[in-house]
CSV table of C-alpha atoms in Angstrom, one decimal:
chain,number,residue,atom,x,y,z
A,1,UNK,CA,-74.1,293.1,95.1
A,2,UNK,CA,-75.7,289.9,93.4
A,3,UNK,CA,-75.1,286.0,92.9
A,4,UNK,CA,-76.3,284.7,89.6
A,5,UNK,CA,-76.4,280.9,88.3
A,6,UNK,CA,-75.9,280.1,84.4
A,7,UNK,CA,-76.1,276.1,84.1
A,8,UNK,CA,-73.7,274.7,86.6
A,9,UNK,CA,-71.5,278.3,87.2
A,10,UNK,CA,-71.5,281.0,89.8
A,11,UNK,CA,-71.3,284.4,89.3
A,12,UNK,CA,-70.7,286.8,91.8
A,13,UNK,CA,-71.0,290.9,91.1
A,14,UNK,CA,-69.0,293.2,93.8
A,15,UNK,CA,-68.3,296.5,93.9
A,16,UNK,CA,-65.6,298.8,96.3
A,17,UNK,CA,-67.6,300.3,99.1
A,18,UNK,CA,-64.6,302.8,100.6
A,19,UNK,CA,-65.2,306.3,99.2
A,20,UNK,CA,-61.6,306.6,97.4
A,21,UNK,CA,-58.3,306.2,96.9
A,22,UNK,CA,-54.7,307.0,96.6
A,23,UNK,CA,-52.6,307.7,93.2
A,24,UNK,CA,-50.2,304.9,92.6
A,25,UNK,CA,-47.6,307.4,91.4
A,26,UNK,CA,-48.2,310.9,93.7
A,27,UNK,CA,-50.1,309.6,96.5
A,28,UNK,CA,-52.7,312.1,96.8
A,29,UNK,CA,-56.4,310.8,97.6
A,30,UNK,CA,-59.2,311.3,95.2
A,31,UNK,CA,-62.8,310.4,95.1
A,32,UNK,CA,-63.6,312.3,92.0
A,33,UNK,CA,-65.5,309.3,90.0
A,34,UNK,CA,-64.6,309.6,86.4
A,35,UNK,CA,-66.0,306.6,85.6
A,36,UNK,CA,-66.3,302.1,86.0
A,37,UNK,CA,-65.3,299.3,83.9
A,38,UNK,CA,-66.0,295.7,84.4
A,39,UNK,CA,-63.5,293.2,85.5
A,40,UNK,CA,-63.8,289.7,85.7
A,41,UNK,CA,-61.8,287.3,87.7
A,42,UNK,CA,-61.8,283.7,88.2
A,43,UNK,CA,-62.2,282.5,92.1
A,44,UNK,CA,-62.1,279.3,93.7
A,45,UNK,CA,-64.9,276.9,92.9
A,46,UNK,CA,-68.4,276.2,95.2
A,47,UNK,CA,-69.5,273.4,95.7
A,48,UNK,CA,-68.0,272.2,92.6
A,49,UNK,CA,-69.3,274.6,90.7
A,50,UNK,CA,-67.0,277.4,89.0
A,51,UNK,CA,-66.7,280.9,90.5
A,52,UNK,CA,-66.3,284.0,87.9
A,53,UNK,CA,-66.5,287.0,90.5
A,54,UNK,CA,-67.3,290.4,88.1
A,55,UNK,CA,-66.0,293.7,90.0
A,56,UNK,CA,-67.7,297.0,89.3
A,57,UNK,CA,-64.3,298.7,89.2
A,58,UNK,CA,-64.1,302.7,89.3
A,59,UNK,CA,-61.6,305.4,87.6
A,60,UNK,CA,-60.4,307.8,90.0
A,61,UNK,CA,-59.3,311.5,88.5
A,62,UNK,CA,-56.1,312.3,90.3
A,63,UNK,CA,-56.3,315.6,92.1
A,64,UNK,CA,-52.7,316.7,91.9
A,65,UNK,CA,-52.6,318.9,88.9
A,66,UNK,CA,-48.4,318.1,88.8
A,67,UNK,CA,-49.0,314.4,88.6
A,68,UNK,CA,-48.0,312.4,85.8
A,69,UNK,CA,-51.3,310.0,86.0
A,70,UNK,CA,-54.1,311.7,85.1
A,71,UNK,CA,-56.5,308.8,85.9
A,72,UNK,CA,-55.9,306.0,88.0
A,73,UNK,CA,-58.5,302.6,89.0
A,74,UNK,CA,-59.7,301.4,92.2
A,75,UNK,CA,-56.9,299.3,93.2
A,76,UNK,CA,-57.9,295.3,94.2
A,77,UNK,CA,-54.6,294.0,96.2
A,78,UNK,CA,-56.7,292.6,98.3
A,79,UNK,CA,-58.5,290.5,96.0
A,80,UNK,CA,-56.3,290.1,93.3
A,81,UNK,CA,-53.2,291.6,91.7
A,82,UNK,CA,-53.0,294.2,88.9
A,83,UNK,CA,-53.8,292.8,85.4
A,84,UNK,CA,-54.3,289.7,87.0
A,85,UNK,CA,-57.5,287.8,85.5
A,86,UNK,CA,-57.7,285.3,88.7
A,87,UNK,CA,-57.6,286.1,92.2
A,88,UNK,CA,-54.8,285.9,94.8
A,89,UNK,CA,-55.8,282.3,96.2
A,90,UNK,CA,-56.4,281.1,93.0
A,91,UNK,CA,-52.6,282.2,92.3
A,92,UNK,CA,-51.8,280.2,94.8
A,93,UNK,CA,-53.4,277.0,94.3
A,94,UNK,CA,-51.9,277.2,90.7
A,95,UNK,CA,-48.6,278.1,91.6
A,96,UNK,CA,-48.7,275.3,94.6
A,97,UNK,CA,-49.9,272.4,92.1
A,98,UNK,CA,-47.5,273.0,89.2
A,99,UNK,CA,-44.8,272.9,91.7
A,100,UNK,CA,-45.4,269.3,92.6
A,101,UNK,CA,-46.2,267.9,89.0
A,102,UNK,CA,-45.8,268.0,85.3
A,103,UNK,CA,-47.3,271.0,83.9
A,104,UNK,CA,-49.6,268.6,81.5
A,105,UNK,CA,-51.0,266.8,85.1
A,106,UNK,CA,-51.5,270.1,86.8
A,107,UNK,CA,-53.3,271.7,84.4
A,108,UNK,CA,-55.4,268.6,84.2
A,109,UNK,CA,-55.5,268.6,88.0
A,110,UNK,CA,-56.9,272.1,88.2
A,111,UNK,CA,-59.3,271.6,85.6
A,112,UNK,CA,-61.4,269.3,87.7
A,113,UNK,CA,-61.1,271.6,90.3
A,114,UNK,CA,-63.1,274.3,88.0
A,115,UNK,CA,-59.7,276.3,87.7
A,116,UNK,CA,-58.9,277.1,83.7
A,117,UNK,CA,-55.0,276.9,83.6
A,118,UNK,CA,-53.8,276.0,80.7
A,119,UNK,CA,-50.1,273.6,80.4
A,120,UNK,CA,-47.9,276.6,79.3
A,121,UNK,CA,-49.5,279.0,82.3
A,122,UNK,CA,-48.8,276.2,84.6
A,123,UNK,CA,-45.0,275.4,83.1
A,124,UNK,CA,-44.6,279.6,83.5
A,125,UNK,CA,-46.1,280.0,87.2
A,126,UNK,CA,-43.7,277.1,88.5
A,127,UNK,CA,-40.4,279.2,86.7
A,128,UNK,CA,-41.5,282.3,88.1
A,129,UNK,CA,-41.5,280.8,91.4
A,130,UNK,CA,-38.1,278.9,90.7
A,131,UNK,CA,-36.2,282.1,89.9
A,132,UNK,CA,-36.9,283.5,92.9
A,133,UNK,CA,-34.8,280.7,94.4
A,134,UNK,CA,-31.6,280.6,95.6
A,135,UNK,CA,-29.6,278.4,93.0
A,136,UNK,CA,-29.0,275.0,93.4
A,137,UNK,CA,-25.8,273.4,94.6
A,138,UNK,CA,-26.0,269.9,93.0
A,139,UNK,CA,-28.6,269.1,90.3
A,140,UNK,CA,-29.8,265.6,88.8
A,141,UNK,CA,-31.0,265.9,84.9
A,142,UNK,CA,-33.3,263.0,83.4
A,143,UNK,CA,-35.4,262.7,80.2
A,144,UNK,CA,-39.2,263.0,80.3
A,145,UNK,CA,-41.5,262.4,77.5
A,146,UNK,CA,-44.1,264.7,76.4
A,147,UNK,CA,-45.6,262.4,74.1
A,148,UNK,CA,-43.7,259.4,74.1
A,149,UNK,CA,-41.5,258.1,70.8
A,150,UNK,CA,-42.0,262.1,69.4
A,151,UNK,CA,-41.4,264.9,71.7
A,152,UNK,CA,-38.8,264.7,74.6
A,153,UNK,CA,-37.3,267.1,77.1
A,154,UNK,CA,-35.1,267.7,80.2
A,155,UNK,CA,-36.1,267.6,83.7
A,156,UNK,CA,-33.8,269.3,86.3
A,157,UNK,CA,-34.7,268.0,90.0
A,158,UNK,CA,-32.5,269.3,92.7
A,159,UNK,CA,-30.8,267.0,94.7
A,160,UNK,CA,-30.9,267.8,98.1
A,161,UNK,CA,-35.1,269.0,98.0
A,162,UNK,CA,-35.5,266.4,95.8
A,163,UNK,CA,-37.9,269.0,93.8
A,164,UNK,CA,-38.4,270.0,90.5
A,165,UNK,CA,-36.7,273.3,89.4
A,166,UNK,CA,-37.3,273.6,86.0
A,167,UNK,CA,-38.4,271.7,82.6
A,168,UNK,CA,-36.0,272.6,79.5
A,169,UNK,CA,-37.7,271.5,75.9
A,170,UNK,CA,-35.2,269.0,74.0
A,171,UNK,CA,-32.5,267.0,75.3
A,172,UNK,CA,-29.7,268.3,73.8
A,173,UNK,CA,-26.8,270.4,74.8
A,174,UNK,CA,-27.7,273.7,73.9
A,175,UNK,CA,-30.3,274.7,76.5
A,176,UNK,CA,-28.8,272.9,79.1
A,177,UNK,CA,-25.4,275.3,78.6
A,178,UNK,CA,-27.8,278.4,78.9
A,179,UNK,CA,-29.4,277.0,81.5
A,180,UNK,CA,-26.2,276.3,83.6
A,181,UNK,CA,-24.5,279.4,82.5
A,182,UNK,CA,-27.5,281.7,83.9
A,183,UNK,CA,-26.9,280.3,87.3
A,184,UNK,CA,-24.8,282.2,89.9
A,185,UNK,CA,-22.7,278.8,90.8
A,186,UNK,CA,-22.1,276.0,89.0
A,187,UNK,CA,-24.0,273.2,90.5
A,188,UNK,CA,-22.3,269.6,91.1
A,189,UNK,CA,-24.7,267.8,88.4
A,190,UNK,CA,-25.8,264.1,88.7
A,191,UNK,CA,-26.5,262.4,85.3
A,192,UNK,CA,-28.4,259.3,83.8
A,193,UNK,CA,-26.7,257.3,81.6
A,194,UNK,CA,-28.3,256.1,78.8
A,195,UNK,CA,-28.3,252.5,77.9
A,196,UNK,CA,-28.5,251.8,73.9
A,197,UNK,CA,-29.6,249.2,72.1
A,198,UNK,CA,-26.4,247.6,72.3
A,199,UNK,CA,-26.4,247.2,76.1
A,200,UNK,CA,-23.8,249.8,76.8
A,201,UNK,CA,-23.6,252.6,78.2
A,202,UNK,CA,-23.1,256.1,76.9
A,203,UNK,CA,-23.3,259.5,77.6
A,204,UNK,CA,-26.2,261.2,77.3
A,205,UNK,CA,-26.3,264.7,76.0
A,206,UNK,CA,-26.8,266.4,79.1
A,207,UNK,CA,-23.8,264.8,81.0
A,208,UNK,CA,-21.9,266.1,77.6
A,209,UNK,CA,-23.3,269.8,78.0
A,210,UNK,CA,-22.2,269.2,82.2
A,211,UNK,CA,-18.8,268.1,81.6
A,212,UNK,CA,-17.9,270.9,79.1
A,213,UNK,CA,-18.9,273.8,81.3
């Protein structure tokens, strides 16, 4: 309906233009408007410049008197899914960064591409997408540093996509057992040793946690 600019972002307003739709639950098509709410959802930048589109959404009065759901919204699949607060390709240029990096460097990575994500919705987008995979068959586990000397965690890369499947907080035995033990197999695991001030070697605590499953 209408492009705005305020400083350096884009706004775009939009509205549905079919005459109704169908009940989610029954199935039966209305186009008895009960009323609109605003909705606003973060697209894919301009030109550099930040896109918020704002979509006149309507409430539909469901027609079968039977049905459960009284009142039902314009539905925006195309656009974006329900709840959702960015649209579908936005989804997937999230989902495909935090794949490929730490959730701190995607977030960061994102963020210069005008796209607000913060480090935790990026670390919870890439284990989404990680659970829907088949499970691993041979995993490597390392250390990684969230902020080095002070906060540490577990990094589990599997071997033969040589991909990141998940990050587990901490490095110590506990989560790594859950984390094994939710799997449908057990994986062959591959562990660093650690090397201590002595010059030695030792076991770190995930190959303890992977020998005692």
């Amino acid at each position: 309906e209408s492009v705005s600019q305020i400083n350096s972002s884009y706004y775009v307003t939009l509205s549905g233009t079919h005459q109704g739709a169908c009940c989610p639950v029954c199935g039966q098509f209305s186009n008895h408007v009960k009323g609109y709410y605003l909705r606003s959802l973060q697209g894919l930048e301009i030109a550099g410049h930040p896109l918020t589109l704002i979509v006149n959404v309507r409430k539909f009065r469901c027609r079968n008197t039977a049905c459960q759901r009284k009142v039902f919204s314009d539905p925006l699949s195309p656009l974006a899914s329900s709840h959702a607060r960015n649209t579908r390709k936005v989804e997937e240029r999230i989902r495909s960064i935090s794949l490929k990096t730490t959730s701190r460097i995607a977030s960061n990575l994102l963020y210069e591409q005008n796209i607000v994500c913060s480090q935790s919705s990026c670390l919870r987008r890439a284990n989404v997408c990680h659970k829907e995979r088949p499970a691993p068959v041979c995993i490597g586990l390392d250390d990684y540093a969230q902020k080095k000397g002070h906060i540490y965690g577990t990094v589990i890369v599997d071997q033969i996509t040589h991909k990141p499947i998940t990050l587990l907080s901490g490095r110590g035995e506990e989560n790594l057992k859950k984390y094994l033990k939710g799997l449908n197999v057990h994986p062959f695991v591959i562990c660093k040793l650690m090397r201590g001030h002595t010059g030695r070697d030792h076991m770190s605590p995930q190959q303890k946690a992977s020998s005692s499953m």
